[in-house]
Coordinates of N, CA and C in Angstrom, one line a residue:
Chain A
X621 N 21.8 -263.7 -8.7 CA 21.3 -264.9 -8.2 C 20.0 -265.4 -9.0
X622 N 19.1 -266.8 -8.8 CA 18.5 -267.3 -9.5 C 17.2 -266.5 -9.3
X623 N 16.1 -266.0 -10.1 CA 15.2 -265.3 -9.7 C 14.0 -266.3 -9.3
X624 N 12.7 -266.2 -9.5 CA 11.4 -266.6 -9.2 C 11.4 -267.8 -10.2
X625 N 10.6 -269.1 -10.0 CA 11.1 -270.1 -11.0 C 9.9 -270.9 -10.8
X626 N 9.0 -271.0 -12.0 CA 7.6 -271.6 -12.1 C 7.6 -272.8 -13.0
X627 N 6.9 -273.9 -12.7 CA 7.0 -275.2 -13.7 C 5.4 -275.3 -13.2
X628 N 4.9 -276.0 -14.8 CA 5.6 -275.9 -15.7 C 5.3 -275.0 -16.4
X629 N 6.0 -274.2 -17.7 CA 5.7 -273.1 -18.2 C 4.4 -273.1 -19.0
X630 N 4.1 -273.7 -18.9 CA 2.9 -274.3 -20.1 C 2.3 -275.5 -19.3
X631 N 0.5 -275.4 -20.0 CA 0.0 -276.8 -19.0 C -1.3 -276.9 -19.8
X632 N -1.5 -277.6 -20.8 CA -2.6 -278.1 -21.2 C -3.3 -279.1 -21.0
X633 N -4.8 -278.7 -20.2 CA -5.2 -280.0 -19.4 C -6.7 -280.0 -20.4
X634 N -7.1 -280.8 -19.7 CA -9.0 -281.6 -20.1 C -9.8 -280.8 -19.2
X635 N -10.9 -280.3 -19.7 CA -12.0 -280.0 -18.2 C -12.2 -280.9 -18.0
X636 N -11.8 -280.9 -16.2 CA -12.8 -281.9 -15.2 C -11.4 -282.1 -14.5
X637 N -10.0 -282.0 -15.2 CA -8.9 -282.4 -14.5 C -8.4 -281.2 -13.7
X638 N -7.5 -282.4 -12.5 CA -6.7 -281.3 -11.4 C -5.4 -281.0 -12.2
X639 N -4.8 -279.9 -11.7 CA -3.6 -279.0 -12.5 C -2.8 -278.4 -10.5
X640 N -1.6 -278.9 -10.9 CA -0.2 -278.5 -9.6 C 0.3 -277.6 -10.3
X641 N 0.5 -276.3 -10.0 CA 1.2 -275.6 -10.0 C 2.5 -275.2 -9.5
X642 N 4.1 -274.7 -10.1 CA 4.4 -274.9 -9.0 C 5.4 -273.9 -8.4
X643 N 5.5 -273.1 -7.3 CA 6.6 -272.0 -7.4 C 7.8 -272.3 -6.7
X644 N 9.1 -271.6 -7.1 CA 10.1 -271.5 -6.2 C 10.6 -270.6 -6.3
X645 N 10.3 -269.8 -4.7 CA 10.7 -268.5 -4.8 C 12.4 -267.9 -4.7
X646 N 12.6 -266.7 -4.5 CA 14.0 -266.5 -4.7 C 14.2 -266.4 -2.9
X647 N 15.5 -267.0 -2.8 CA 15.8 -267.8 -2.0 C 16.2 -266.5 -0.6
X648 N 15.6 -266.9 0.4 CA 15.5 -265.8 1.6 C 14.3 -264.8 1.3
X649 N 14.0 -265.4 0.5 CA 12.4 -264.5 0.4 C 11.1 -265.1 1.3
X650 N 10.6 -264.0 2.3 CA 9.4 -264.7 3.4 C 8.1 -264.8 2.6
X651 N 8.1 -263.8 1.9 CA 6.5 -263.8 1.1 C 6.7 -264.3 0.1
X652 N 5.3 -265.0 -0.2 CA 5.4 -265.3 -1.8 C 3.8 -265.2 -2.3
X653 N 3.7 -264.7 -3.3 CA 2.1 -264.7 -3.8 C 1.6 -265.6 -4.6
X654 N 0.4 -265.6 -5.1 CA -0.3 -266.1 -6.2 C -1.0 -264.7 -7.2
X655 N -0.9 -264.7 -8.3 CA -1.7 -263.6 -8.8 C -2.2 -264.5 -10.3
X656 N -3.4 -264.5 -10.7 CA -3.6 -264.8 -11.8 C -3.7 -263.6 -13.5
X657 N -3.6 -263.9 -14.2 CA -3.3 -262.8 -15.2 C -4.3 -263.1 -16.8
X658 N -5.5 -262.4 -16.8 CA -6.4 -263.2 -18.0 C -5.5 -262.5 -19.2
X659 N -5.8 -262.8 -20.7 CA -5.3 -262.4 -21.5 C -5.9 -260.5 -21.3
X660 N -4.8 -259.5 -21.6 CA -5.1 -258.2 -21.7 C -5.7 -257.7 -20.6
X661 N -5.4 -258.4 -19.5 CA -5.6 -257.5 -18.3 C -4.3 -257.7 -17.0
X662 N -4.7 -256.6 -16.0 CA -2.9 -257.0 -15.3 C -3.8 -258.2 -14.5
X663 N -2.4 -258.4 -13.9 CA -2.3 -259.4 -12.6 C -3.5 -259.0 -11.4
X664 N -4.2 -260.3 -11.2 CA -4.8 -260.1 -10.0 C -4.7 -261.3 -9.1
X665 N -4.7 -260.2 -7.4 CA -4.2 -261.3 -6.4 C -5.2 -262.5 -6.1
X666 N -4.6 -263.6 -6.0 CA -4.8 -264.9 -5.3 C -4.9 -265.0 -4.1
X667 N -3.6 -265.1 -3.4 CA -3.4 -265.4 -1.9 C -1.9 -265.6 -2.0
X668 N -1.8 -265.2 -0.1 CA 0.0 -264.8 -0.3 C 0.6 -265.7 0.9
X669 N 1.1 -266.0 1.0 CA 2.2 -266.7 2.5 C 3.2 -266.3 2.8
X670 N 3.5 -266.0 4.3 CA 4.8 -265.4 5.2 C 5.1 -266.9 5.6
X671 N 6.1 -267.4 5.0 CA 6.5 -268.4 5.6 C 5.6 -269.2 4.5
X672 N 5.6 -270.2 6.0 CA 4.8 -271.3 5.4 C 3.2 -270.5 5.5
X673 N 3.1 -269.9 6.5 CA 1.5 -269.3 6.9 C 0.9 -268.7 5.4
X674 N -0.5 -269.1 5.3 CA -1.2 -268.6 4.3 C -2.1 -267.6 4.5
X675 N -1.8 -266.0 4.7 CA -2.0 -265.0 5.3 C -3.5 -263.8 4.9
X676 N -3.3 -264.8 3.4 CA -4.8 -263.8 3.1 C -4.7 -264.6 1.7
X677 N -6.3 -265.8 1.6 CA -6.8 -266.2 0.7 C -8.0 -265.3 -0.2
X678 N -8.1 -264.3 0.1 CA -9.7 -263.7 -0.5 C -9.7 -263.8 -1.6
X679 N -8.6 -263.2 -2.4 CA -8.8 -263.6 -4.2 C -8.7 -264.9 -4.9
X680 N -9.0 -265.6 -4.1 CA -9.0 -267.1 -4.6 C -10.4 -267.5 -5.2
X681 N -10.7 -268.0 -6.1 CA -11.9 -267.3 -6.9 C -12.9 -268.1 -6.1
X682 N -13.5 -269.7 -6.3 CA -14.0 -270.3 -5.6 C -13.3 -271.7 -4.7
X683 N -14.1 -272.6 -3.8 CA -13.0 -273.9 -3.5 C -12.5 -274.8 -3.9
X684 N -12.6 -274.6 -5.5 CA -11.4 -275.3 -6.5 C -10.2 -275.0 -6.4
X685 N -10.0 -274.2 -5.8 CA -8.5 -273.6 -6.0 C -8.0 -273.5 -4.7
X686 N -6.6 -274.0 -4.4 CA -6.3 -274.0 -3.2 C -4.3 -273.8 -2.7
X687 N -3.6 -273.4 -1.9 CA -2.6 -273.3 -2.0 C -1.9 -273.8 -0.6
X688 N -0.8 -274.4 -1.1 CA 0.2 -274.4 0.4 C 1.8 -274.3 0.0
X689 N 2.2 -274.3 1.3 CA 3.8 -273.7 1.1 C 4.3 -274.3 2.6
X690 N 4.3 -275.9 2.3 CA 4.4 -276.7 3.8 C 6.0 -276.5 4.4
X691 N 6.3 -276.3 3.8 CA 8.0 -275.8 4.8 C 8.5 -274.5 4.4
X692 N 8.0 -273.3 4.1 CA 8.0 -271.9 3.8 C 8.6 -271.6 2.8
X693 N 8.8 -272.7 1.7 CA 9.6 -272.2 0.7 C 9.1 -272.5 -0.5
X694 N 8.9 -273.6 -1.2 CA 8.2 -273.9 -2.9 C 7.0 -273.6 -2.2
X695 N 6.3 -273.5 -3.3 CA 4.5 -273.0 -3.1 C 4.2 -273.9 -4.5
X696 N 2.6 -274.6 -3.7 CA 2.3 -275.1 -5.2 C 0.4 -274.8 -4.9
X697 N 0.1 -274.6 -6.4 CA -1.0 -274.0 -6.5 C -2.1 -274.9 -7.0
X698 N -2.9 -275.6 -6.6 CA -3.6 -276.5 -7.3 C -5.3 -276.6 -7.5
X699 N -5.7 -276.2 -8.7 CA -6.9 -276.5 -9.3 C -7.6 -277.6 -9.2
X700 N -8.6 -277.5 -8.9 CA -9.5 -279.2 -9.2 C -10.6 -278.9 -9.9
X701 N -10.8 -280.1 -10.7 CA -12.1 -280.1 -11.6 C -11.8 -278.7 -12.5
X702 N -10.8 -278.6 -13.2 CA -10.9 -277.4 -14.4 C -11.4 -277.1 -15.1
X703 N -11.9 -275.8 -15.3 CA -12.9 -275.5 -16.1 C -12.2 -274.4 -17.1
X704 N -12.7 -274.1 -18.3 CA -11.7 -273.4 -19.4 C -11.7 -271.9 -18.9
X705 N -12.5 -271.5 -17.8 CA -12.7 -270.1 -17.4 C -11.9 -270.7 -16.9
X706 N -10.9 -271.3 -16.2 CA -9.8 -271.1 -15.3 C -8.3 -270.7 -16.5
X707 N -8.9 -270.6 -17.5 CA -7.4 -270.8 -18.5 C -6.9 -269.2 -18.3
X708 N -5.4 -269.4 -18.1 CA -4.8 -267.7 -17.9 C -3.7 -267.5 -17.7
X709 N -2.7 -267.1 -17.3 CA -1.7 -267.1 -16.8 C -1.2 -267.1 -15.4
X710 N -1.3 -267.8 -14.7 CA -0.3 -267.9 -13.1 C 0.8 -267.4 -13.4
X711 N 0.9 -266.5 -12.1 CA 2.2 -265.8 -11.9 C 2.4 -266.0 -10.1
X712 N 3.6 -266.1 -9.9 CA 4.3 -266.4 -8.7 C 4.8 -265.1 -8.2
X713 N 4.8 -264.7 -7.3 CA 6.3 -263.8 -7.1 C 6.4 -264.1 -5.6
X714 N 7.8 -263.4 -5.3 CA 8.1 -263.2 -3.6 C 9.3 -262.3 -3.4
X715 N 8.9 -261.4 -2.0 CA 9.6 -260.6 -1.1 C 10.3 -260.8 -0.7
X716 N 11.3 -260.2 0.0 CA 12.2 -260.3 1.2 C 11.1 -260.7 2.1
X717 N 10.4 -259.4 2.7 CA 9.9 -259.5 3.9 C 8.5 -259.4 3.7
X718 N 7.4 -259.5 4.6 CA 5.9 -259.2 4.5 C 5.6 -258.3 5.1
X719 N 6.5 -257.1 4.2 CA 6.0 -255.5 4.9 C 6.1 -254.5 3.3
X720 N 5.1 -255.5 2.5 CA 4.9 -254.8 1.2 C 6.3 -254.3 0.3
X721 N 7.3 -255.3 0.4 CA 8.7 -255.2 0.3 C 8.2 -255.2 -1.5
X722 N 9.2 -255.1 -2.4 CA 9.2 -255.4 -3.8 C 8.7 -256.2 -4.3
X723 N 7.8 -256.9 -4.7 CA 7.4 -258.2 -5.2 C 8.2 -258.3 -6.6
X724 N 9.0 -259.8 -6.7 CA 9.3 -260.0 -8.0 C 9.0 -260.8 -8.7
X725 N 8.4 -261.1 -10.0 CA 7.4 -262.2 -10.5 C 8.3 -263.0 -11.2
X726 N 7.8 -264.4 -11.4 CA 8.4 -265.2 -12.2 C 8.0 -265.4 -13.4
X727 N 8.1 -266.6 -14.3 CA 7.7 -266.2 -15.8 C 6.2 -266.8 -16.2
X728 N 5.9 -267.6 -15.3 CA 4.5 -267.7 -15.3 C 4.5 -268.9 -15.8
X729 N 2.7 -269.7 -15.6 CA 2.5 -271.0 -16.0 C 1.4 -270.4 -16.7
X730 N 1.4 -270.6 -18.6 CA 0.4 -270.6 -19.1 C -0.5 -271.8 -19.0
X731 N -1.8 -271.9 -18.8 CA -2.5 -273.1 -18.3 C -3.8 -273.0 -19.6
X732 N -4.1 -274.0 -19.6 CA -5.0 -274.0 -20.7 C -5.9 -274.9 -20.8
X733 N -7.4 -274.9 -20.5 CA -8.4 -275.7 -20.2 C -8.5 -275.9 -21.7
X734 N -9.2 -277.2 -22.1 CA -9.9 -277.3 -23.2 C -11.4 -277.7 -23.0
Chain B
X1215 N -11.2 -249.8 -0.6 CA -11.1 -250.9 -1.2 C -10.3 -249.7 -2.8
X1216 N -9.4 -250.6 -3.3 CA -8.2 -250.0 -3.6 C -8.1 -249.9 -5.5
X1217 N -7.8 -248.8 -6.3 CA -8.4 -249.1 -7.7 C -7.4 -248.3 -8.7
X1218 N -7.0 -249.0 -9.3 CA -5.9 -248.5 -10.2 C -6.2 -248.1 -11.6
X1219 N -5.9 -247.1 -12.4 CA -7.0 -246.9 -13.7 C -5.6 -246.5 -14.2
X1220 N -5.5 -247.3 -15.7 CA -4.8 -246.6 -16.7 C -5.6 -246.7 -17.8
X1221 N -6.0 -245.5 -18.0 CA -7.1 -244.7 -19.2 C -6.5 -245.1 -20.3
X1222 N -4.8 -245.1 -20.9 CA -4.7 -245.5 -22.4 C -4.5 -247.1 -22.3
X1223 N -5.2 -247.2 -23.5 CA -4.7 -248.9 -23.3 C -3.9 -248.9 -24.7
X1224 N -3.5 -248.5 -25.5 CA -2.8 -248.6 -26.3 C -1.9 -247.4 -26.7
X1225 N -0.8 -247.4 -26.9 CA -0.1 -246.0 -27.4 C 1.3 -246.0 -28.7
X1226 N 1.0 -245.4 -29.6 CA 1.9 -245.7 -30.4 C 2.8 -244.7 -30.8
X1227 N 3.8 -244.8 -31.1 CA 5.0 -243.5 -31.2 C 6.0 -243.9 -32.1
X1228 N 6.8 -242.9 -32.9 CA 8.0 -243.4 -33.8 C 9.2 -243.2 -32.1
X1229 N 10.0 -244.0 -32.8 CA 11.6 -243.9 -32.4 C 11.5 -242.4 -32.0
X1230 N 12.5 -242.3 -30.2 CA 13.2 -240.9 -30.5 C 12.1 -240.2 -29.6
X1231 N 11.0 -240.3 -29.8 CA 10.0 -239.5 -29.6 C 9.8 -239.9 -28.0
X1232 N 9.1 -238.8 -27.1 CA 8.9 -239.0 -25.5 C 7.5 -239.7 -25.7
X1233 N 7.5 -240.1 -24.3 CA 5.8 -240.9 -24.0 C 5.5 -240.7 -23.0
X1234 N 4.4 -240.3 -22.4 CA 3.8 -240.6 -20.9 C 3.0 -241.4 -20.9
X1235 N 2.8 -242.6 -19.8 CA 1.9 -243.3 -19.5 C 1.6 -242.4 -18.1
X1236 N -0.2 -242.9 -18.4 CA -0.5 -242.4 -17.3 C -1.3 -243.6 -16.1
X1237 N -1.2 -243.0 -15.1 CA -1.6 -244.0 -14.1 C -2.4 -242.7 -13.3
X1238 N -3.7 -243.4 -12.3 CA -5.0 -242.4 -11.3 C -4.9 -243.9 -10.8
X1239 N -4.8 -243.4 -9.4 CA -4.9 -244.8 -8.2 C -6.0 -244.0 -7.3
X1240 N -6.6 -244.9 -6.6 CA -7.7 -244.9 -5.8 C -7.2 -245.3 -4.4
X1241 N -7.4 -244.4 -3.4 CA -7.3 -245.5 -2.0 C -7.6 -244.4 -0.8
X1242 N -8.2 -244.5 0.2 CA -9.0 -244.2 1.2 C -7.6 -244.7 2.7
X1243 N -6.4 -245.3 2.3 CA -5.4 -245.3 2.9 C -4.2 -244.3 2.9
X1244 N -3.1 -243.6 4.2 CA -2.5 -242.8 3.9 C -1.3 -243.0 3.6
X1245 N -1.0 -244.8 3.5 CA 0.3 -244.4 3.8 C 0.0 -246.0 2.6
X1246 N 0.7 -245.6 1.5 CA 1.0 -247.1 0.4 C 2.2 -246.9 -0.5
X1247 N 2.2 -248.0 -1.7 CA 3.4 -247.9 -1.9 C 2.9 -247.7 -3.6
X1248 N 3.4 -247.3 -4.5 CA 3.0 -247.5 -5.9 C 4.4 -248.3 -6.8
X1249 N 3.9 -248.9 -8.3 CA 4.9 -249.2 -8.7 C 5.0 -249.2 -9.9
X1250 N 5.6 -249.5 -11.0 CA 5.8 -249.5 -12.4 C 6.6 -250.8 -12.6
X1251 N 5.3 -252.0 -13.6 CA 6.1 -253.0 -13.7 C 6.5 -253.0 -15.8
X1252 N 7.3 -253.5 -16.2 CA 7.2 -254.0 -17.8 C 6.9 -255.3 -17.7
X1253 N 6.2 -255.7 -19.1 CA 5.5 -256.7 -19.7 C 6.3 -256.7 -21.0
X1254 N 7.6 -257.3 -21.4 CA 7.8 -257.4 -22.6 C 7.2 -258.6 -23.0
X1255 N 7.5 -258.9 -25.4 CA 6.8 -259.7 -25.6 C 6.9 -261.0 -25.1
X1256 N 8.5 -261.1 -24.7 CA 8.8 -262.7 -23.8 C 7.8 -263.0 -22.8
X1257 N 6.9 -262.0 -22.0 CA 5.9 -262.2 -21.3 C 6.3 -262.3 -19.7
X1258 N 7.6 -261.9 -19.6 CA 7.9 -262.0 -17.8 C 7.1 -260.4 -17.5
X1259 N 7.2 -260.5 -16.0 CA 7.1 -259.2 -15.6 C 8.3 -258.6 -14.9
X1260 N 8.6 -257.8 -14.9 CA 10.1 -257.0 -14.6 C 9.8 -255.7 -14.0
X1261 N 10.2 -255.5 -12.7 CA 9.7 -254.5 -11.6 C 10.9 -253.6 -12.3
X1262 N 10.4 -252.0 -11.8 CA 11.0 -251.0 -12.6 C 11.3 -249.7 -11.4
X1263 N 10.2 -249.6 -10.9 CA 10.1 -249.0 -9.4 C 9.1 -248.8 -9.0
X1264 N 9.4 -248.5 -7.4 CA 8.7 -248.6 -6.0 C 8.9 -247.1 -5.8
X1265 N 7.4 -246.5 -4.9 CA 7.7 -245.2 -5.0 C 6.8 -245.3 -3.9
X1266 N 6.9 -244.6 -2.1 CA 6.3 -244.8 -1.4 C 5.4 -243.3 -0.9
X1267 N 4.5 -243.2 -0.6 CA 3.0 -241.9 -0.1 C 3.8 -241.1 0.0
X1268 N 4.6 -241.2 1.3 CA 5.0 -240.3 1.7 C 6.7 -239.4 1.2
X1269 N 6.6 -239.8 0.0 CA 8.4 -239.2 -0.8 C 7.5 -238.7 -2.2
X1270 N 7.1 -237.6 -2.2 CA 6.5 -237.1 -4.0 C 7.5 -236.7 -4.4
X1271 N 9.3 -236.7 -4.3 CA 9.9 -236.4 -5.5 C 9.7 -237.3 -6.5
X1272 N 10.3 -236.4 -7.6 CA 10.3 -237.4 -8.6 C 11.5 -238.1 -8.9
X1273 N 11.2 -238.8 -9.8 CA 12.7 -239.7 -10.0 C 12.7 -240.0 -11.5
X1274 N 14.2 -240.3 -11.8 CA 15.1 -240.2 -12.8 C 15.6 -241.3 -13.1
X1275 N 15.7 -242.1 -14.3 CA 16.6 -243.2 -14.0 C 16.9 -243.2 -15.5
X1276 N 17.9 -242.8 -15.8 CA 18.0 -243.0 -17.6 C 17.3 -242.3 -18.6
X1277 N 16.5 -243.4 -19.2 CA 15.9 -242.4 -20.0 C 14.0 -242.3 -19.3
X1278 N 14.1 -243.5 -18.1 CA 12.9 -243.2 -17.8 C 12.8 -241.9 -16.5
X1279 N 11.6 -241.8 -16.2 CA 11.1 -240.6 -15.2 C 9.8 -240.6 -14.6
X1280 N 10.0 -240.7 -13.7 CA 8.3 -241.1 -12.9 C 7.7 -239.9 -12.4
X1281 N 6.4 -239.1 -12.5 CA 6.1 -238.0 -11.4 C 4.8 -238.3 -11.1
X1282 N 5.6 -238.5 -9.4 CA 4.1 -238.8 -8.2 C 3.8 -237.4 -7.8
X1283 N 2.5 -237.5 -8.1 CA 1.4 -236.1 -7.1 C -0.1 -236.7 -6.2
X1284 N 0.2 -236.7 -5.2 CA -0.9 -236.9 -4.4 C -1.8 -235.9 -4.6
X1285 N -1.8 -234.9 -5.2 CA -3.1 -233.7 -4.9 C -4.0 -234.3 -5.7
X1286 N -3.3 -235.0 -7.2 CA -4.3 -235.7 -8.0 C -4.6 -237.1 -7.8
X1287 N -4.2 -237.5 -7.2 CA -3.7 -239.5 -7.2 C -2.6 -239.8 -8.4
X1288 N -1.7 -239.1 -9.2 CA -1.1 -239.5 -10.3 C 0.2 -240.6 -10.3
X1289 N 1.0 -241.2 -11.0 CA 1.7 -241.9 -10.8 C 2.1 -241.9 -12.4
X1290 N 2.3 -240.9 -13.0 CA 2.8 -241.0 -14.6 C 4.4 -241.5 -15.0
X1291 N 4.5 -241.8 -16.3 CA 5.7 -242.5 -16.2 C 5.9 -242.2 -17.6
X1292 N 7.0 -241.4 -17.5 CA 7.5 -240.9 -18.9 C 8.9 -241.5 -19.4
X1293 N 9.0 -241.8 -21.1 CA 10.1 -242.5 -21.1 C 10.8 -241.4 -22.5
X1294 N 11.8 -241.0 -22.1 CA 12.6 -240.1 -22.9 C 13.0 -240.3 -24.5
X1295 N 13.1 -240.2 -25.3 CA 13.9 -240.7 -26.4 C 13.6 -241.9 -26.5
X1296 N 12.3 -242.3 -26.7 CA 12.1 -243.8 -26.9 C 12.7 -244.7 -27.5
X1297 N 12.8 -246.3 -27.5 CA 13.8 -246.9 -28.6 C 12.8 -248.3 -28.4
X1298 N 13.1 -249.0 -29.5 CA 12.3 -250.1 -29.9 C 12.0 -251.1 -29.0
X1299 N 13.1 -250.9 -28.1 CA 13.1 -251.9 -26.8 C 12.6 -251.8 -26.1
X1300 N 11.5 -250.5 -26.0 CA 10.6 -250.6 -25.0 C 9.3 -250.9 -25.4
X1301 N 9.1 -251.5 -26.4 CA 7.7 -251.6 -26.8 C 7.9 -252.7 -25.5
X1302 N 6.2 -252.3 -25.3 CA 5.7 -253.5 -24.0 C 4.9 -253.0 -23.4
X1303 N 4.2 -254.2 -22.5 CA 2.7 -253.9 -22.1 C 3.6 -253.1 -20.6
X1304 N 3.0 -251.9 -19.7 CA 3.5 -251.1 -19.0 C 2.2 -251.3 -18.1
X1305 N 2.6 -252.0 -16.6 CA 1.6 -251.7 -15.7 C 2.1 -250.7 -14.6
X1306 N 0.7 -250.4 -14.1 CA 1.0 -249.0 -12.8 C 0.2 -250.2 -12.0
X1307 N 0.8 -250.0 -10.3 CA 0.1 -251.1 -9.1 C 0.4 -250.3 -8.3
X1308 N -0.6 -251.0 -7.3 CA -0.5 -250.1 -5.5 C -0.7 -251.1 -4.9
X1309 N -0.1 -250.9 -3.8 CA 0.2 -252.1 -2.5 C -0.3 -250.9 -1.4
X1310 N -0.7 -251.8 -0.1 CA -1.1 -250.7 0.8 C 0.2 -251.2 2.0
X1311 N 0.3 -250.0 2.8 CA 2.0 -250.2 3.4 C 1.4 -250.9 5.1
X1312 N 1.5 -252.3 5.4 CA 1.0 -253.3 6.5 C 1.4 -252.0 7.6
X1313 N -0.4 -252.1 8.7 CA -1.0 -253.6 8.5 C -2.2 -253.7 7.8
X1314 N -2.0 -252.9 6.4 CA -3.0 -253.4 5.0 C -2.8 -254.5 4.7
X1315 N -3.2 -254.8 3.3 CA -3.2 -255.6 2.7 C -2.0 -256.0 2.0
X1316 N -1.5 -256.8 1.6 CA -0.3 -257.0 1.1 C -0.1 -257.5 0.1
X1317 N -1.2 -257.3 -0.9 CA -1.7 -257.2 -2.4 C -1.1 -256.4 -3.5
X1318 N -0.5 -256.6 -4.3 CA -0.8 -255.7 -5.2 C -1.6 -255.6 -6.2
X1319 N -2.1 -254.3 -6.4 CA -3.5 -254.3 -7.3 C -3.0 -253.6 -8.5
X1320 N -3.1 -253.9 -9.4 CA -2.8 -253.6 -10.9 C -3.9 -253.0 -11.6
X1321 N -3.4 -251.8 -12.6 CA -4.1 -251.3 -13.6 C -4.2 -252.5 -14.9
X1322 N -4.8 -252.1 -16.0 CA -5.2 -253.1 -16.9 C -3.9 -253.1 -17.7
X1323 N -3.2 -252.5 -17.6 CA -1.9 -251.9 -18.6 C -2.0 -251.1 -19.7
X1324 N -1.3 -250.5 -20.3 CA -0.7 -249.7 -21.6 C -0.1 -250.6 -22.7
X1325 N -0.6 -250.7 -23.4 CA 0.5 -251.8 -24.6 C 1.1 -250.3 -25.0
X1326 N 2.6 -250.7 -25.7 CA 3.5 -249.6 -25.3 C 4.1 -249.8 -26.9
X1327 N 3.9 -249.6 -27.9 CA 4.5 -249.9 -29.9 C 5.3 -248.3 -29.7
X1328 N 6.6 -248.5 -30.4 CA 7.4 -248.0 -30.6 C 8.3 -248.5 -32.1
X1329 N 7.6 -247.6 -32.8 CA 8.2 -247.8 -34.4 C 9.3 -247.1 -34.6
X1330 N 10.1 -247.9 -35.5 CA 11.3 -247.6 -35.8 C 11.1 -246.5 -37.0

């Protein structure tokens, strides 16, 4: 079946502008995450949702950054006022269930502040 | 609070030849889950295995092989008869088993060159 599916793969914006990120997870999947990914280092967490519920924000860096998943299924991730320290790779993934089930990732939104 | 260390950041080997990466996790919890993801150069990430606290066999799958020991924190991951296909960046992660966190925390990765 279809895996984890992120648009758009690429996102070259302006500092000062907002950036939509956007996920759709694999289908019957309850969780879904946010992880950001700088060049040469792993993944680190964002914030994750059971459902629609947004269950744990703490890695969310400051309140530029914010997420929702209004009917428990696409997630979209959105930046305001971007700054080139935001530039990195987003990565999506999601579970079956939210009991630390397998996470599978998608191919990611390279994003790129100038 | 939860910490994943992989000491080689780069490793290079001809064809043919074995490899271990190594992975030392950190955690003050008893019961979590560890994992092994690939990073090829297309850049997805691609889950490999899940290995939970409480099961320290080891495990087999082809030409890969994983061996968990709790006495040390280890989570090594050896790949047999290497082939060019696996060059790639190789992360080790821990998840804590709810009602933790439901995070996964990643090592920095291994870039993984495998010459022909």
């Amino acid at each position: 079946g279809a895996g984890v599916s992120q648009s758009p793969r690429y996102k070259v914006t302006k500092r000062g502008q907002d950036v939509a990120l956007r996920c759709d997870p694999i289908s019957g999947h309850v969780s879904l995450y946010w992880y950001r990914q700088a060049l040469g280092q792993g993944p680190e967490f964002l914030t994750y949702f059971n459902y629609e519920a947004q269950q744990d924000k703490s890695g969310l860096p400051n309140d530029r950054f914010s997420a929702e998943r209004p009917e428990g299924s696409i997630s979209t991730l959105t930046i305001q006022r971007t700054e080139q320290r935001d530039s990195a790779m987003y990565r999506c993934a999601s579970s079956l269930e939210g009991q630390a089930d397998t996470q599978y990732f998608g191919p990611g939104t390279r994003l790129t502040v100038l | 609070a939860q910490k994943v260390t992989q000491a080689q950041t780069e490793i290079s080997v001809v064809e043919k030849e074995d490899v271990t990466l190594d992975c030392v996790y950190e955690t003050r919890d008893t019961t979590y889950y560890l994992f092994w993801y690939k990073q090829p150069p297309s850049g997805e990430l691609v889950f490999l295995i899940r290995r939970n606290s409480f099961d320290e066999q080891n495990e087999i799958s082809g030409r890969y092989s994983w061996n968990f020991q709790k006495s040390t924190s280890s989570f090594n991951f050896t790949i047999t008869a290497s082939q060019v296909v696996d060059s790639a960046v190789y992360f080790c992660a821990l998840s804590i088993i709810p009602p933790g966190a439901q995070k996964l925390v990643f090592g920095q990765g291994t870039r993984l060159t495998i010459n022909p």
